[in-house]
Amino acid sequence: MIKDCIVESIRDIREAHAKKFDFDLDKIYKDIKESEKTNPNKIIALKPKLLKHTHITKKSS
């Protein structure tokens, strides 16, 4: 498996953040929500896109 240095870096950051809160998901969530309040960048949520129906046919042998 190929190691991606960017992915590894993100995982290290995420691990350090979780460790700071003893891996307690409630504490991690609260911290993220607090940082969102003070973040000057606007956080948006996009509406989900509807999937188009597709028809799958069996390939005859």
PDB file of N, CA and C in Angstrom, residues 14-57:
ATOM      1  N   ARG A  14      -5.172  14.705  13.512  1.00  0.00           N
ATOM      2  CA  ARG A  14      -6.430  14.217  14.081  1.00  0.00           C
ATOM      3  C   ARG A  14      -6.169  13.402  15.354  1.00  0.00           C
ATOM      4  N   GLU A  15      -5.128  12.582  15.319  1.00  0.00           N
ATOM      5  CA  GLU A  15      -4.761  11.774  16.484  1.00  0.00           C
ATOM      6  C   GLU A  15      -4.362  12.670  17.661  1.00  0.00           C
ATOM      7  N   ALA A  16      -3.555  13.694  17.395  1.00  0.00           N
ATOM      8  CA  ALA A  16      -3.114  14.611  18.451  1.00  0.00           C
ATOM      9  C   ALA A  16      -4.304  15.366  19.043  1.00  0.00           C
ATOM     10  N   HIS A  17      -5.237  15.764  18.195  1.00  0.00           N
ATOM     11  CA  HIS A  17      -6.431  16.481  18.665  1.00  0.00           C
ATOM     12  C   HIS A  17      -7.271  15.571  19.553  1.00  0.00           C
ATOM     13  N   ALA A  18      -7.469  14.335  19.124  1.00  0.00           N
ATOM     14  CA  ALA A  18      -8.258  13.386  19.909  1.00  0.00           C
ATOM     15  C   ALA A  18      -7.579  13.082  21.242  1.00  0.00           C
ATOM     16  N   LYS A  19      -6.269  12.953  21.215  1.00  0.00           N
ATOM     17  CA  LYS A  19      -5.506  12.657  22.431  1.00  0.00           C
ATOM     18  C   LYS A  19      -5.661  13.779  23.459  1.00  0.00           C
ATOM     19  N   LYS A  20      -5.735  15.023  22.959  1.00  0.00           N
ATOM     20  CA  LYS A  20      -5.902  16.193  23.825  1.00  0.00           C
ATOM     21  C   LYS A  20      -7.180  16.092  24.664  1.00  0.00           C
ATOM     22  N   PHE A  21      -8.178  15.384  24.139  1.00  0.00           N
ATOM     23  CA  PHE A  21      -9.468  15.243  24.811  1.00  0.00           C
ATOM     24  C   PHE A  21      -9.708  13.809  25.280  1.00  0.00           C
ATOM     25  N   ASP A  22      -8.620  13.073  25.491  1.00  0.00           N
ATOM     26  CA  ASP A  22      -8.691  11.685  25.973  1.00  0.00           C
ATOM     27  C   ASP A  22      -9.595  10.814  25.095  1.00  0.00           C
ATOM     28  N   PHE A  23      -9.627  11.109  23.814  1.00  0.00           N
ATOM     29  CA  PHE A  23     -10.393  10.351  22.822  1.00  0.00           C
ATOM     30  C   PHE A  23     -11.892  10.314  23.145  1.00  0.00           C
ATOM     31  N   ASP A  24     -12.368  11.311  23.893  1.00  0.00           N
ATOM     32  CA  ASP A  24     -13.784  11.429  24.247  1.00  0.00           C
ATOM     33  C   ASP A  24     -14.493  12.177  23.117  1.00  0.00           C
ATOM     34  N   LEU A  25     -15.369  11.465  22.402  1.00  0.00           N
ATOM     35  CA  LEU A  25     -16.024  12.056  21.233  1.00  0.00           C
ATOM     36  C   LEU A  25     -16.877  13.268  21.574  1.00  0.00           C
ATOM     37  N   ASP A  26     -17.522  13.257  22.735  1.00  0.00           N
ATOM     38  CA  ASP A  26     -18.335  14.414  23.125  1.00  0.00           C
ATOM     39  C   ASP A  26     -17.468  15.658  23.295  1.00  0.00           C
ATOM     40  N   LYS A  27     -16.318  15.494  23.943  1.00  0.00           N
ATOM     41  CA  LYS A  27     -15.401  16.625  24.144  1.00  0.00           C
ATOM     42  C   LYS A  27     -14.818  17.105  22.814  1.00  0.00           C
ATOM     43  N   ILE A  28     -14.478  16.161  21.950  1.00  0.00           N
ATOM     44  CA  ILE A  28     -13.924  16.518  20.634  1.00  0.00           C
ATOM     45  C   ILE A  28     -14.963  17.298  19.836  1.00  0.00           C
ATOM     46  N   TYR A  29     -16.200  16.813  19.846  1.00  0.00           N
ATOM     47  CA  TYR A  29     -17.286  17.478  19.121  1.00  0.00           C
ATOM     48  C   TYR A  29     -17.497  18.902  19.636  1.00  0.00           C
ATOM     49  N   LYS A  30     -17.535  19.059  20.962  1.00  0.00           N
ATOM     50  CA  LYS A  30     -17.731  20.390  21.551  1.00  0.00           C
ATOM     51  C   LYS A  30     -16.603  21.336  21.154  1.00  0.00           C
ATOM     52  N   ASP A  31     -15.374  20.832  21.146  1.00  0.00           N
ATOM     53  CA  ASP A  31     -14.234  21.659  20.758  1.00  0.00           C
ATOM     54  C   ASP A  31     -14.342  22.099  19.297  1.00  0.00           C
ATOM     55  N   ILE A  32     -14.737  21.182  18.440  1.00  0.00           N
ATOM     56  CA  ILE A  32     -14.876  21.520  17.016  1.00  0.00           C
ATOM     57  C   ILE A  32     -15.975  22.564  16.831  1.00  0.00           C
ATOM     58  N   LYS A  33     -17.094  22.385  17.518  1.00  0.00           N
ATOM     59  CA  LYS A  33     -18.199  23.343  17.408  1.00  0.00           C
ATOM     60  C   LYS A  33     -17.790  24.720  17.930  1.00  0.00           C
ATOM     61  N   GLU A  34     -17.028  24.769  19.005  1.00  0.00           N
ATOM     62  CA  GLU A  34     -16.547  26.052  19.532  1.00  0.00           C
ATOM     63  C   GLU A  34     -15.602  26.723  18.539  1.00  0.00           C
ATOM     64  N   SER A  35     -14.732  25.944  17.925  1.00  0.00           N
ATOM     65  CA  SER A  35     -13.793  26.536  16.964  1.00  0.00           C
ATOM     66  C   SER A  35     -14.524  27.021  15.712  1.00  0.00           C
ATOM     67  N   GLU A  36     -15.639  26.376  15.365  1.00  0.00           N
ATOM     68  CA  GLU A  36     -16.436  26.843  14.225  1.00  0.00           C
ATOM     69  C   GLU A  36     -17.015  28.230  14.509  1.00  0.00           C
ATOM     70  N   LYS A  37     -17.408  28.482  15.752  1.00  0.00           N
ATOM     71  CA  LYS A  37     -17.992  29.777  16.119  1.00  0.00           C
ATOM     72  C   LYS A  37     -16.992  30.915  15.960  1.00  0.00           C
ATOM     73  N   THR A  38     -15.729  30.642  16.253  1.00  0.00           N
ATOM     74  CA  THR A  38     -14.711  31.693  16.193  1.00  0.00           C
ATOM     75  C   THR A  38     -13.970  31.730  14.859  1.00  0.00           C
ATOM     76  N   ASN A  39     -14.273  30.793  13.976  1.00  0.00           N
ATOM     77  CA  ASN A  39     -13.607  30.733  12.679  1.00  0.00           C
ATOM     78  C   ASN A  39     -14.182  31.807  11.757  1.00  0.00           C
ATOM     79  N   PRO A  40     -13.334  32.653  11.167  1.00  0.00           N
ATOM     80  CA  PRO A  40     -13.835  33.706  10.285  1.00  0.00           C
ATOM     81  C   PRO A  40     -14.351  33.176   8.942  1.00  0.00           C
ATOM     82  N   ASN A  41     -13.978  31.961   8.584  1.00  0.00           N
ATOM     83  CA  ASN A  41     -14.450  31.386   7.320  1.00  0.00           C
ATOM     84  C   ASN A  41     -15.875  30.881   7.485  1.00  0.00           C
ATOM     85  N   LYS A  42     -16.693  31.140   6.483  1.00  0.00           N
ATOM     86  CA  LYS A  42     -18.082  30.721   6.533  1.00  0.00           C
ATOM     87  C   LYS A  42     -18.164  29.219   6.253  1.00  0.00           C
ATOM     88  N   ILE A  43     -18.902  28.521   7.087  1.00  0.00           N
ATOM     89  CA  ILE A  43     -19.098  27.086   6.904  1.00  0.00           C
ATOM     90  C   ILE A  43     -20.482  26.887   6.311  1.00  0.00           C
ATOM     91  N   ILE A  44     -20.527  26.182   5.188  1.00  0.00           N
ATOM     92  CA  ILE A  44     -21.807  25.964   4.524  1.00  0.00           C
ATOM     93  C   ILE A  44     -22.097  24.473   4.435  1.00  0.00           C
ATOM     94  N   ALA A  45     -23.366  24.158   4.328  1.00  0.00           N
ATOM     95  CA  ALA A  45     -23.790  22.775   4.125  1.00  0.00           C
ATOM     96  C   ALA A  45     -24.551  22.731   2.805  1.00  0.00           C
ATOM     97  N   LEU A  46     -24.084  21.916   1.907  1.00  0.00           N
ATOM     98  CA  LEU A  46     -24.740  21.789   0.610  1.00  0.00           C
ATOM     99  C   LEU A  46     -25.884  20.792   0.699  1.00  0.00           C
ATOM    100  N   LYS A  47     -26.922  21.051  -0.093  1.00  0.00           N
ATOM    101  CA  LYS A  47     -28.037  20.122  -0.142  1.00  0.00           C
ATOM    102  C   LYS A  47     -27.577  18.855  -0.866  1.00  0.00           C
ATOM    103  N   PRO A  48     -28.072  17.706  -0.436  1.00  0.00           N
ATOM    104  CA  PRO A  48     -27.674  16.476  -1.121  1.00  0.00           C
ATOM    105  C   PRO A  48     -28.230  16.445  -2.542  1.00  0.00           C
ATOM    106  N   LYS A  49     -27.450  15.892  -3.446  1.00  0.00           N
ATOM    107  CA  LYS A  49     -27.895  15.765  -4.831  1.00  0.00           C
ATOM    108  C   LYS A  49     -28.671  14.464  -4.982  1.00  0.00           C
ATOM    109  N   LEU A  50     -29.776  14.539  -5.696  1.00  0.00           N
ATOM    110  CA  LEU A  50     -30.563  13.339  -5.945  1.00  0.00           C
ATOM    111  C   LEU A  50     -29.889  12.513  -7.031  1.00  0.00           C
ATOM    112  N   LEU A  51     -29.877  11.221  -6.823  1.00  0.00           N
ATOM    113  CA  LEU A  51     -29.292  10.334  -7.818  1.00  0.00           C
ATOM    114  C   LEU A  51     -30.315  10.046  -8.903  1.00  0.00           C
ATOM    115  N   LYS A  52     -29.835   9.970 -10.128  1.00  0.00           N
ATOM    116  CA  LYS A  52     -30.717   9.606 -11.228  1.00  0.00           C
ATOM    117  C   LYS A  52     -30.886   8.095 -11.221  1.00  0.00           C
ATOM    118  N   HIS A  53     -32.091   7.659 -11.536  1.00  0.00           N
ATOM    119  CA  HIS A  53     -32.345   6.220 -11.592  1.00  0.00           C
ATOM    120  C   HIS A  53     -31.673   5.650 -12.827  1.00  0.00           C
ATOM    121  N   THR A  54     -31.035   4.538 -12.646  1.00  0.00           N
ATOM    122  CA  THR A  54     -30.423   3.853 -13.780  1.00  0.00           C
ATOM    123  C   THR A  54     -30.988   2.450 -13.861  1.00  0.00           C
ATOM    124  N   HIS A  55     -31.049   1.955 -15.050  1.00  0.00           N
ATOM    125  CA  HIS A  55     -31.568   0.615 -15.265  1.00  0.00           C
ATOM    126  C   HIS A  55     -30.394  -0.290 -15.601  1.00  0.00           C
ATOM    127  N   ILE A  56     -30.213  -1.313 -14.803  1.00  0.00           N
ATOM    128  CA  ILE A  56     -29.115  -2.244 -15.028  1.00  0.00           C
ATOM    129  C   ILE A  56     -29.699  -3.530 -15.591  1.00  0.00           C
ATOM    130  N   THR A  57     -29.167  -3.928 -16.705  1.00  0.00           N
ATOM    131  CA  THR A  57     -29.638  -5.172 -17.317  1.00  0.00           C
ATOM    132  C   THR A  57     -28.571  -6.237 -17.169  1.00  0.00           C
TER     133      THR A  57
END
